[in-house]
Coordinates of C-alpha atoms and ligand atoms in Angstrom, one line a residue:
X818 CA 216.8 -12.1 -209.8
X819 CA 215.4 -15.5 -208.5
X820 CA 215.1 -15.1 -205.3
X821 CA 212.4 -14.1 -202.9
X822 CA 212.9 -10.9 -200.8
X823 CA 213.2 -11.1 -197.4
X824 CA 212.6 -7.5 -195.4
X825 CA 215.6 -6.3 -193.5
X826 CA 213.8 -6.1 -190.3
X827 CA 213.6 -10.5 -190.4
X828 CA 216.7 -10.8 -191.8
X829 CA 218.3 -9.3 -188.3
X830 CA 215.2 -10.8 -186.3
X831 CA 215.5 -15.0 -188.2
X832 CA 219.6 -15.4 -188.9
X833 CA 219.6 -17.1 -192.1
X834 CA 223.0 -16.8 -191.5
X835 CA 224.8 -19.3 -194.4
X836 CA 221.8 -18.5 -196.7
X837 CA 221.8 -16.8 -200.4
X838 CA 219.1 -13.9 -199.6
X839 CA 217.4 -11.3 -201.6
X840 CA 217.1 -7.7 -200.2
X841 CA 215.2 -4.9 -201.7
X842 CA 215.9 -1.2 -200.6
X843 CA 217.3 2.3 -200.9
X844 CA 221.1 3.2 -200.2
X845 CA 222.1 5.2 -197.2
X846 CA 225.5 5.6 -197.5
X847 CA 228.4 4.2 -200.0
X848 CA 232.0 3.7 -198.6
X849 CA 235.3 1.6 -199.3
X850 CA 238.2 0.9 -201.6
X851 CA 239.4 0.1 -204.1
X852 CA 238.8 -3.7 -203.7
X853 CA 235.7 -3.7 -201.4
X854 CA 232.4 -1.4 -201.3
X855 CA 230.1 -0.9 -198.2
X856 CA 226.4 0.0 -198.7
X857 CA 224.2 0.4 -196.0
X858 CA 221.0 -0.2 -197.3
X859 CA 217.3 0.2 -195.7
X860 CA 214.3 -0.8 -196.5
X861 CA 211.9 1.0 -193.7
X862 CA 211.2 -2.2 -192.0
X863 CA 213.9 -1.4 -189.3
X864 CA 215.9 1.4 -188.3
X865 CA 219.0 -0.6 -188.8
X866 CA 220.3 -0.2 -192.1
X867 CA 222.1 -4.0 -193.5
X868 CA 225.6 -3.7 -195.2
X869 CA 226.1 -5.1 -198.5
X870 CA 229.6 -6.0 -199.1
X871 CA 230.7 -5.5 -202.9
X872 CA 233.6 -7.2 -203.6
X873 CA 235.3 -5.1 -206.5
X874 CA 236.5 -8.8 -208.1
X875 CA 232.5 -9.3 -209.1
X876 CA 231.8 -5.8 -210.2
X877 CA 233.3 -3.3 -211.9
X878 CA 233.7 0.4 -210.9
X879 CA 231.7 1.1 -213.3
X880 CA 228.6 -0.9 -212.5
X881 CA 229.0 0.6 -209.0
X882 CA 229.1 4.2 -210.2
X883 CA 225.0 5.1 -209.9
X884 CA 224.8 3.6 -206.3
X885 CA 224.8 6.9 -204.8
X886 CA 222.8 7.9 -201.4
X887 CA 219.2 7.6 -202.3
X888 CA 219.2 5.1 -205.2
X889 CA 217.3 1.8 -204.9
X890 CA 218.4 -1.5 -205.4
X891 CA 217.9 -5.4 -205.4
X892 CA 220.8 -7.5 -204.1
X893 CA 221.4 -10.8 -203.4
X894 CA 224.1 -12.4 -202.1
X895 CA 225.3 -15.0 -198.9
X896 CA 224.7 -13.6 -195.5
X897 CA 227.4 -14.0 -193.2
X898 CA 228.6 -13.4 -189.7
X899 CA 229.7 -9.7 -190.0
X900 CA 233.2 -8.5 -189.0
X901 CA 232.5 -5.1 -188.3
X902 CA 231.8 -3.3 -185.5
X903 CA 227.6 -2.4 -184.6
X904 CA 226.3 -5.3 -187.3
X905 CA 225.4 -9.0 -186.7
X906 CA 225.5 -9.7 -190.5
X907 CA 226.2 -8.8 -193.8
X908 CA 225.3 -9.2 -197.0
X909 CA 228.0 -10.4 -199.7
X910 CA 226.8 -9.4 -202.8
X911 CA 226.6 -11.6 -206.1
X912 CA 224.3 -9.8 -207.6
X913 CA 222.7 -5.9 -207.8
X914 CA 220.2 -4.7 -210.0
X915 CA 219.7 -1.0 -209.8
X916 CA 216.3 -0.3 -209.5
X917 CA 216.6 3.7 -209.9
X918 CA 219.5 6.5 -209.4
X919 CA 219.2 9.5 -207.4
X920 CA 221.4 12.1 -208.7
X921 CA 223.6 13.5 -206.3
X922 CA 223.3 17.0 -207.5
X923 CA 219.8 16.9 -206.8
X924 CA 219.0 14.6 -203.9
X925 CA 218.3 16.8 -200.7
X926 CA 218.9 13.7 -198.3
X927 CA 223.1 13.7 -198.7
X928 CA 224.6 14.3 -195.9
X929 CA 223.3 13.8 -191.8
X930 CA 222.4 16.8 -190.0
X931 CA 219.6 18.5 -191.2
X932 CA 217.8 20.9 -189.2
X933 CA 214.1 19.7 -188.7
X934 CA 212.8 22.5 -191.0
X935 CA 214.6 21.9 -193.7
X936 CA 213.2 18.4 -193.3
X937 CA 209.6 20.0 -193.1
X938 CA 210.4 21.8 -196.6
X939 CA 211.2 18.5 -197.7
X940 CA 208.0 16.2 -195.9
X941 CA 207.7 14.2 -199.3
X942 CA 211.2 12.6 -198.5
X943 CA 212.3 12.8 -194.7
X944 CA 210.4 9.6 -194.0
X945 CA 213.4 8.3 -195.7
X946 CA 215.6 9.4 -192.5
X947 CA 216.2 7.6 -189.8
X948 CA 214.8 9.9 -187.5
X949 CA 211.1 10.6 -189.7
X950 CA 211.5 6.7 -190.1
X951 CA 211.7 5.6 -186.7
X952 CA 208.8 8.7 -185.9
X953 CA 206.3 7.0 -188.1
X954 CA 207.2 3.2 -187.1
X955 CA 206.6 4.5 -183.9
X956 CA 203.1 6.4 -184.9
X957 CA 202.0 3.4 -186.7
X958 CA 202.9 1.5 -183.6
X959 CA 200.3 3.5 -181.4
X960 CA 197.6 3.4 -183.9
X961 CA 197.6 -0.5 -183.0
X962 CA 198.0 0.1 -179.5
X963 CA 195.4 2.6 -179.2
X964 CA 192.6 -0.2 -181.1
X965 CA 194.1 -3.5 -178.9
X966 CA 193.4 -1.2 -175.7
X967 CA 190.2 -0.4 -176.1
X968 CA 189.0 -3.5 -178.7
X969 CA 190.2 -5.7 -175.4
X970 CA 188.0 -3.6 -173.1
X971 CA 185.1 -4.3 -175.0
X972 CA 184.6 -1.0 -176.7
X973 CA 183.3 -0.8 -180.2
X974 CA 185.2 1.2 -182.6
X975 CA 182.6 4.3 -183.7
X976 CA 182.7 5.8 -187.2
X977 CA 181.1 9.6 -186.3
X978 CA 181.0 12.3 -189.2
X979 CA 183.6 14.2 -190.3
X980 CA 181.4 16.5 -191.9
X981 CA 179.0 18.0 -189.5
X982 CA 176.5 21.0 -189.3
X983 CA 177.0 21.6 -185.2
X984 CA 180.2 23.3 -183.5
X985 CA 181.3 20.5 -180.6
X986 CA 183.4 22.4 -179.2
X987 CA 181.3 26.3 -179.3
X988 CA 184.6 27.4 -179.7
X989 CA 183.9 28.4 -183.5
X990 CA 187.2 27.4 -184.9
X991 CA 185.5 25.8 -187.8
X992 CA 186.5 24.9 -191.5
X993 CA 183.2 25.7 -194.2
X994 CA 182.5 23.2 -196.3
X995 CA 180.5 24.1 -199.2
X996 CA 180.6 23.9 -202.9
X997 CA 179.0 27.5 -203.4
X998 CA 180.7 29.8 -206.1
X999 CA 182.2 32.2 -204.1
X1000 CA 182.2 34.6 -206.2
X1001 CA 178.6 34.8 -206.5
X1002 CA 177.3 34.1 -202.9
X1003 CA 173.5 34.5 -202.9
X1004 CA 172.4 36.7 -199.6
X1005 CA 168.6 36.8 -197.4
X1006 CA 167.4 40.4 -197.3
X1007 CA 169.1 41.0 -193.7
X1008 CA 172.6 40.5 -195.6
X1009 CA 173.4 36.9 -194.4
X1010 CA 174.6 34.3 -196.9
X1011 CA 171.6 31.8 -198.1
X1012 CA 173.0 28.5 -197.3
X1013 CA 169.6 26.6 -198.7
X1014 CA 171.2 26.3 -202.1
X1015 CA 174.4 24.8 -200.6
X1016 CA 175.2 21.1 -201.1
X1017 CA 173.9 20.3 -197.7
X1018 CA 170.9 22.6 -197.5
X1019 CA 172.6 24.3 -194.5
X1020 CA 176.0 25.5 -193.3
X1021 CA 178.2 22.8 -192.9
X1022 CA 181.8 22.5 -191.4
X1023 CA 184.5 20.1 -190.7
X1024 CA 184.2 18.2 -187.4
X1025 CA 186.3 19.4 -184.5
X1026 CA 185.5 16.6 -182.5
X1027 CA 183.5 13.1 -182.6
X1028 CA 182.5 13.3 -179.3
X1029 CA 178.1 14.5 -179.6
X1030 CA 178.0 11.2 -182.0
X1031 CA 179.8 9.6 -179.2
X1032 CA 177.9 10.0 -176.9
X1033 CA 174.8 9.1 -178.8
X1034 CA 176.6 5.7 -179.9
X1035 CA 177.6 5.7 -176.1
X1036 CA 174.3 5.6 -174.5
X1037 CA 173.3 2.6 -177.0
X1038 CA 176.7 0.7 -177.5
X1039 CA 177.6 1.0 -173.7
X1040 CA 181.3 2.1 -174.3
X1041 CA 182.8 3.6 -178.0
X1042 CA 185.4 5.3 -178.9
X1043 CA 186.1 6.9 -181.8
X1044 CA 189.7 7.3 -184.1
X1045 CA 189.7 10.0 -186.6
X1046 CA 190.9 13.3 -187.9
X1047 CA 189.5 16.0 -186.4
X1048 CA 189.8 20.1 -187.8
X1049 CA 190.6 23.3 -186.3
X1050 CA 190.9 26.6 -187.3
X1051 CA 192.9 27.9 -184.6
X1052 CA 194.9 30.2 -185.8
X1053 CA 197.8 29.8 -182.9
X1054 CA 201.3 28.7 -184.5
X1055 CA 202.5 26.5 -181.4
X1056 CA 204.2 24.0 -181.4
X1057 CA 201.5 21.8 -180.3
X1058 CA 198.5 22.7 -182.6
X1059 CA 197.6 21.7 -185.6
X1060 CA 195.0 22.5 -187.7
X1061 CA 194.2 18.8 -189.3
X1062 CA 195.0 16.0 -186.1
X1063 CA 193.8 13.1 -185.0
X1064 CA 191.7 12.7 -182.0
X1065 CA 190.9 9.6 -179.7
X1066 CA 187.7 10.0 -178.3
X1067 CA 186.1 7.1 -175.5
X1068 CA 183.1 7.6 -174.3
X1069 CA 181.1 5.6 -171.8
X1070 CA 177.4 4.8 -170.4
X1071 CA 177.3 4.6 -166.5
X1072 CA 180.7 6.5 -166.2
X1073 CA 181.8 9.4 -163.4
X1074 CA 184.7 11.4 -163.5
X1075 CA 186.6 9.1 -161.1
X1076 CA 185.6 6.2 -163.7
X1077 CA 186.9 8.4 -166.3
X1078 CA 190.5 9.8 -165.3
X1079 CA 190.8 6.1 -164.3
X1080 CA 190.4 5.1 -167.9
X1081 CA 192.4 7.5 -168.9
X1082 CA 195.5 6.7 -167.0
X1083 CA 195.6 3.4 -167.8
X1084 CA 195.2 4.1 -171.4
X1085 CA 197.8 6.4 -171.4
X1086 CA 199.9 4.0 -169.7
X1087 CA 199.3 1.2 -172.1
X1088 CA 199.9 3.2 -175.0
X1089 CA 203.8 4.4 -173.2
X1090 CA 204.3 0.7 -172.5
X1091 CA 203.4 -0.3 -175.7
X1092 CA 206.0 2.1 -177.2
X1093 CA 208.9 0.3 -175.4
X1094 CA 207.9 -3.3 -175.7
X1095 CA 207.0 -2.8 -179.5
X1096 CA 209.3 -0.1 -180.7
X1097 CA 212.0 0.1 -178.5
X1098 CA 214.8 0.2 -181.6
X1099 CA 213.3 3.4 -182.5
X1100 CA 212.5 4.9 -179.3
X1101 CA 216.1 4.5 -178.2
X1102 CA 217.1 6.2 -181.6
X1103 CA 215.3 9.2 -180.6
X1104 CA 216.6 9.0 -177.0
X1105 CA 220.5 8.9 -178.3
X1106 CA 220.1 11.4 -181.2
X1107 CA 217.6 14.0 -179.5
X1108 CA 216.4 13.7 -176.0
X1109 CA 218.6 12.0 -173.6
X1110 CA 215.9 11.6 -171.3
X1111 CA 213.2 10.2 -173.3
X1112 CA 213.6 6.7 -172.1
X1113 CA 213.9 7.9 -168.4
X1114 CA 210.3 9.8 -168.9
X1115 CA 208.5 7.4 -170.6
X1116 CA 209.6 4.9 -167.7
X1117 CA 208.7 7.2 -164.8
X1118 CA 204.9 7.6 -166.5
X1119 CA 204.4 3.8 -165.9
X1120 CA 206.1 3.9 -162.4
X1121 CA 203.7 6.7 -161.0
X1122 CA 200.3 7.3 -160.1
X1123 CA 199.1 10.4 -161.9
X1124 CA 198.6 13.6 -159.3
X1125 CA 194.3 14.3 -159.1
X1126 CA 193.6 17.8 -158.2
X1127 CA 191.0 20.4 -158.6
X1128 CA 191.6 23.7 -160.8
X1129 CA 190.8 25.7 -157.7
X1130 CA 194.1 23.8 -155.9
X1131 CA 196.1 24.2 -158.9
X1132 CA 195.5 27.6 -159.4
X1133 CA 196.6 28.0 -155.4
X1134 CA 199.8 26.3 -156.3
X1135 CA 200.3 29.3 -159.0
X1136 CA 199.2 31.8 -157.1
X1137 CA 201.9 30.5 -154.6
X1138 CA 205.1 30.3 -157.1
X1139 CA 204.2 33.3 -158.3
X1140 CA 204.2 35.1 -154.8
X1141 CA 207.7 33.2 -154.7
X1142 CA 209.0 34.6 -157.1
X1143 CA 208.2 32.6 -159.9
X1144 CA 208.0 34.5 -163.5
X1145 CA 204.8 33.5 -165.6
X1146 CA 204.8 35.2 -168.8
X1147 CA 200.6 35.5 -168.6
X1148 CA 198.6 35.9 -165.6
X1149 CA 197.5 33.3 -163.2
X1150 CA 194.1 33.7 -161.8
X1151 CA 190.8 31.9 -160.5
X1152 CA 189.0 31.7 -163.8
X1153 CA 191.8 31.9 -165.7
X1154 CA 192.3 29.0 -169.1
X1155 CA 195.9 27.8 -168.0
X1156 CA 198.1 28.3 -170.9
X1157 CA 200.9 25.7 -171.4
X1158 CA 203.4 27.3 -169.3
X1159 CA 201.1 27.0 -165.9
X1160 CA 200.4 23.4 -166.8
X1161 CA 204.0 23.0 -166.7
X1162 CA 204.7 24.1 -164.0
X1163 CA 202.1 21.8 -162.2
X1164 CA 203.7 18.8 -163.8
X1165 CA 207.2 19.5 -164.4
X1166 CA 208.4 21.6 -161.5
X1167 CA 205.9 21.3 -158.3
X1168 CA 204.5 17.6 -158.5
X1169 CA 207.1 16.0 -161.2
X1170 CA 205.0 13.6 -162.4
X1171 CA 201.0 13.9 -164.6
X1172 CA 199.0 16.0 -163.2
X1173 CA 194.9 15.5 -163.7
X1174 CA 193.0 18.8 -162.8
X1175 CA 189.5 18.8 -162.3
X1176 CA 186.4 20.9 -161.8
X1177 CA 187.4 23.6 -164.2
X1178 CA 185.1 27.1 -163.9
X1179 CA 182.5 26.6 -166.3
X1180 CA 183.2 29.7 -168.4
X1181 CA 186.2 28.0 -170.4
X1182 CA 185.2 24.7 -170.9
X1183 CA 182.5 23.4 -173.2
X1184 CA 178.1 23.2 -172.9
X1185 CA 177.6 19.8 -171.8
X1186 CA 179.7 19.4 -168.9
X1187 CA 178.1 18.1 -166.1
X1188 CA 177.9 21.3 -163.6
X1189 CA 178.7 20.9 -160.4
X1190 CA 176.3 21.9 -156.9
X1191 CA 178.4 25.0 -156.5
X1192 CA 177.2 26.6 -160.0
X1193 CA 180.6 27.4 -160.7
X1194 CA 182.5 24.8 -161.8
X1195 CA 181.8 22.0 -164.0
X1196 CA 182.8 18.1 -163.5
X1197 CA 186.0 18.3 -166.3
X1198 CA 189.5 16.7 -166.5
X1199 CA 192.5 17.6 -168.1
X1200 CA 195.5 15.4 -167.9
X1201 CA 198.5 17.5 -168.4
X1202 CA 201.9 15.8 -169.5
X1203 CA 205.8 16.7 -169.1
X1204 CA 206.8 18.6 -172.0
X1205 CA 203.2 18.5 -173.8
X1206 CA 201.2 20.1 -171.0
X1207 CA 197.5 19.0 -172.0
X1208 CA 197.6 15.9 -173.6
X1209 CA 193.3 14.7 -172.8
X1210 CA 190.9 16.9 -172.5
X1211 CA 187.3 15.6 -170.9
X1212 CA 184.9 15.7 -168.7
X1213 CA 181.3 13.9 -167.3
X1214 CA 178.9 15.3 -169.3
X1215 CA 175.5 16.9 -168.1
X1216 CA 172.9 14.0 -168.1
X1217 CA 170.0 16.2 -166.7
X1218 CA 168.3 17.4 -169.5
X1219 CA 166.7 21.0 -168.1
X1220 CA 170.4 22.3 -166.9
X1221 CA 171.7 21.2 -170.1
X1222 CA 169.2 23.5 -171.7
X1223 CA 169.8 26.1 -169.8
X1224 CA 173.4 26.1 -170.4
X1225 CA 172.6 26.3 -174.3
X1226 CA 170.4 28.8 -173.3
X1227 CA 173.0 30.7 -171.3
X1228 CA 175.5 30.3 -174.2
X1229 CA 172.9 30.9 -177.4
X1230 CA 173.8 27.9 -179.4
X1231 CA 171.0 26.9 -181.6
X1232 CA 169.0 25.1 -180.3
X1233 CA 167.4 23.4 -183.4
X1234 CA 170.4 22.2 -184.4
X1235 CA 171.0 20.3 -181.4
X1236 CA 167.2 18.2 -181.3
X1237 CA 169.0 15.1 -181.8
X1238 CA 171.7 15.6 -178.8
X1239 CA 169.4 16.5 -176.6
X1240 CA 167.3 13.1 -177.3
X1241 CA 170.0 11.6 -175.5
X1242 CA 168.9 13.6 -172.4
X1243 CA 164.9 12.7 -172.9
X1244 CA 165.5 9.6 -173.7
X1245 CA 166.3 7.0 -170.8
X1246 CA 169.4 9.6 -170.1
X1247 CA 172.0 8.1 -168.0
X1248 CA 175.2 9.2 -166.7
X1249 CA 178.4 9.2 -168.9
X1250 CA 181.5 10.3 -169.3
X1251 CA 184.3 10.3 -171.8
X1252 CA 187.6 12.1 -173.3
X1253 CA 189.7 13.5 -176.0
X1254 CA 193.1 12.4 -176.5
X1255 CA 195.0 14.0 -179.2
X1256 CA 196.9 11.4 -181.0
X1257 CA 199.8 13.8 -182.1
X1258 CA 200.5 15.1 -178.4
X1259 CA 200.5 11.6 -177.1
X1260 CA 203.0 11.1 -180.0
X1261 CA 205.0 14.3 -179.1
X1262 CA 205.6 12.6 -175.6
X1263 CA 206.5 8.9 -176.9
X1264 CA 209.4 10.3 -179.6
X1265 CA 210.4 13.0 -177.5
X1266 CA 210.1 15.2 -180.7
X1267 CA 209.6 18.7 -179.8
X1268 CA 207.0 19.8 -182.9
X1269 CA 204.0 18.7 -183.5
X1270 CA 204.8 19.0 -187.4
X1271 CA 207.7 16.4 -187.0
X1272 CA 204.9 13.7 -185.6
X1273 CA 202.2 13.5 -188.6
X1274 CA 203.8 12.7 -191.8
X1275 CA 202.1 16.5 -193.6
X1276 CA 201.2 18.9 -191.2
X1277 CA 198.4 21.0 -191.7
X1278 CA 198.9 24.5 -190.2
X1279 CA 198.3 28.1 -190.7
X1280 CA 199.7 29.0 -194.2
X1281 CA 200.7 25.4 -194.7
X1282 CA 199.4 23.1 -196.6
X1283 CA 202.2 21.8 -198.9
X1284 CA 202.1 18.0 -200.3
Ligands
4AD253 O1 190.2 19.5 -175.1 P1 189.6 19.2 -176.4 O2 189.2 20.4 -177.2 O3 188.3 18.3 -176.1 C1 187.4 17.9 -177.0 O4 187.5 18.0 -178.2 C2 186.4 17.0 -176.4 N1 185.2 16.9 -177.3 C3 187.0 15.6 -176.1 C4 186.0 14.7 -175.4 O5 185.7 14.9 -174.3 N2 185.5 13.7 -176.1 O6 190.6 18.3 -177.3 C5 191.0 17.1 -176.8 C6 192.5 16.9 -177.1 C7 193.4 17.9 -176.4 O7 193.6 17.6 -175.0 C8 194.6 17.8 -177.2 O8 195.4 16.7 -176.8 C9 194.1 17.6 -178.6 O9 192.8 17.1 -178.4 N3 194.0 18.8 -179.4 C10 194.9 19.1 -180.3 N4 195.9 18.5 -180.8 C11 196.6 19.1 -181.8 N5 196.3 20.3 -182.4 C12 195.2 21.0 -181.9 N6 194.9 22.1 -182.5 C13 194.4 20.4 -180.9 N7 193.3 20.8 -180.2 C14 193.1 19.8 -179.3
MG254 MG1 190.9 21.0 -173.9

């Protein structure tokens, strides 16, 4: 083979139509006769798959006999105008080398129509569907988005740990990191484990968020934001939690909440827009195969203003439907952490469009919020999305450095782990503000895929950590 390869994806963007082309890829599907062969072959560039016409006068029967579903090839051959039906052009074959077989005995990917956990049994291979392709086209899509938005702004992209000694979150849904024997833990004379011999001299964990280095970068940089996996070990088997997902985190000097549910909207908003201008092949994929709807919702986003209201009015809302008549399967309450189904509500059946609550009691949401006059409530937003419920979760945090203590008094975190936070707060402190967005969620709304395992290409989750 002589010639260069060209990727499917420009071969249907540039018409070289009338020119000897070279295409590299794996087989989707075999058909035909006895005097002509179709193979639709893809090469992950593009969800469209090009046909390669064999003409049965070139090659024998036998020749064609290992190009079964899932084998790989190089072909080249003229491309031409195509007759059929859904194709611009085709590919008329003068030569194939086959590059490897896959036995059809064996291959899993034969036939359409798998259900999605089959394909999760299989994660090693469903990228080579059309619908795992498209999902990841799409998630690589964001991941440039996500940098352009914020690059543009001005923000500098901030590497934080991912190892870290301090619980972000206080929610202790932490992974250990250690490289003690386990079988042979050494233990201080009140029974607790001796972390000094550890690698890191002290108990360490993975990072459940970037955001304490954030805001340390914040108050220097001006505005960062960070892009990384982040861990959890919740144990909840939902269809929106992972235990290994990646987090956007922005965080900005001189921001208030208003700044901050401002940023976050239009973020979001780029990021949906993005999705249709960039990937919109795919996105209508997903729309025809799965979710008739998708392209409707992801249009409506951009169209609207998201809905701003405080936790106390959303919870009157609840309280409302619920005297109506309305069936919640847990309990709605002043105080209460809204589970999924009361978010949905807000968004999906009262206000129809994103919803961003507010001034969350200060009980469920994390130390260094920034409290509010009435001591019950802290200055937090969550931005709560058709379908996803929470999709960003943030607040402004709590610049004034003796209510911060006291609020890691309150909640007994150790202190002398958190010296070099609290710096932040003695040190020319200023006002700030910034949020979490996870990536996955923002990519369970843009593919219309309805598990968060079916949006990162190996999930990590509770008894789960296959490939
Ligand atoms: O609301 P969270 O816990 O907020 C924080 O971690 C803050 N430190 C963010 C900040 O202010 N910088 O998490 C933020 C977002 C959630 O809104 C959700 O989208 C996502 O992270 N998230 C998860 N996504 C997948 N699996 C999980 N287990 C997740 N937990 C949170
Ligand atoms: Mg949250």
């Amino acid at each position: 083979m002589s010639l260069k390869r060209t990727k499917i994806v420009d071969i249907f963007n540039a018409s070289a139509v009338g020119q000897q082309v070279c295409v590299k890829g794996w087989v989707r599907t075999r058909r035909g006769n006895k005097n002509v062969q179709f193979v639709a072959l893809n090469d992950g560039s593009t969800i469209k798959n090009i046909q390669i016409v064999v003409d049965l006068a070139k090659f024998s029967e036998e020749e064609l006999k290992p190009i079964t579903t899932g084998s790989s090839l190089c072909v080249e051959g003229l491309l031409v105008e195509s007759q059929g039906k859904g194709q611009t052009c085709e590919i008329q074959a003068d030569k194939i080398e086959i590059y490897g077989t896959a036995d059809p005995e064996s291959y899993p990917l034969q036939k359409k129509g798998h259900t999605m956990e089959f394909l999760r049994d299989i994660a090693h291979l469903r990228p080579r569907t059309n619908t795992f392709g498209a999902v990841f086209r799409i998630r690589h899509n964001m991941a440039i988005a996500i940098h352009k938005f914020f690059h543009e702004k001005g923000f500098f992209y901030f590497h934080t740990p991912l190892i870290t000694a301090s619980d972000c979150e206080g929610a202790g849904q932490m992974f250990q990191v250690t490289t003690m024997n386990l079988y042979d833990l050494k233990k201080d004379e009140n029974g607790s484990i001796r972390y000094d011999g550890d690698f890191f001299g002290k108990q360490a964990s993975l990072t459940v968020s970037g955001q304490l280095e954030g805001e340390l970068a914040a108050t220097a940089l001006g505005a960062i934001y960070t892009f990384g996996p982040t861990f959890r070990a919740e144990n909840s088997n939902t269809p929106r939690h992972l235990a290994e997902f990646w987090m956007i985190e922005p965080e900005v000097a001189f921001n208030d909440i208003t700044d901050n549910m401002d940023l976050a909207e239009e973020f979001i908003k780029y990021c949906v827009k993005w999705a249709l201008d960039n990937c919109y092949d795919d996105v209508k994929f997903l729309n025809d195969m799965f979710d008739k709807e998708l392209i409707e919702r992801l249009e409506g986003v951009l169209k609207q203003d998201f809905v701003r209201l405080t936790y106390t009015e959303g919870i009157k809302i609840l309280e409302d439907a619920v005297a109506g008549g309305h069936k919640f399967e847990f309990p709605v309450y002043w105080g209460v952490d809204l589970a999924s189904e009361h978010e949905r509500f807000l968004v999906e059946d009262h206000f129809k469009r994103p919803v961003i609550l507010t001034d969350y009691p200060k009980e469920i949401k994390a130390f260094y919020m920034k409290q509010n006059d009435d001591g019950k409530t802290v200055r937090a937003m969550d931005v709560l999305f058709p379908k996803i419920g929470e999709i960003i979760g943030g607040s402004e945090r709590e610049e004034n450095y003796d209510k911060l203590i006291n609020r890691i008094e309150e909640l007994n975190i150790p202190m002398k782990d958190m010296w070099w936070y609290l710096d932040t707060r003695k040190f020319g402190t200023v006002p700030h503000s910034g949020f979490g967005l996870g990536f996955e969620r923002l990519l369970l709304f843009v593919t219309g895929m309805a598990n968060i395992r079916d949006v990162i290409p190996f999930p990590r989750t509770p008894n789960n950590a296959e490939f």
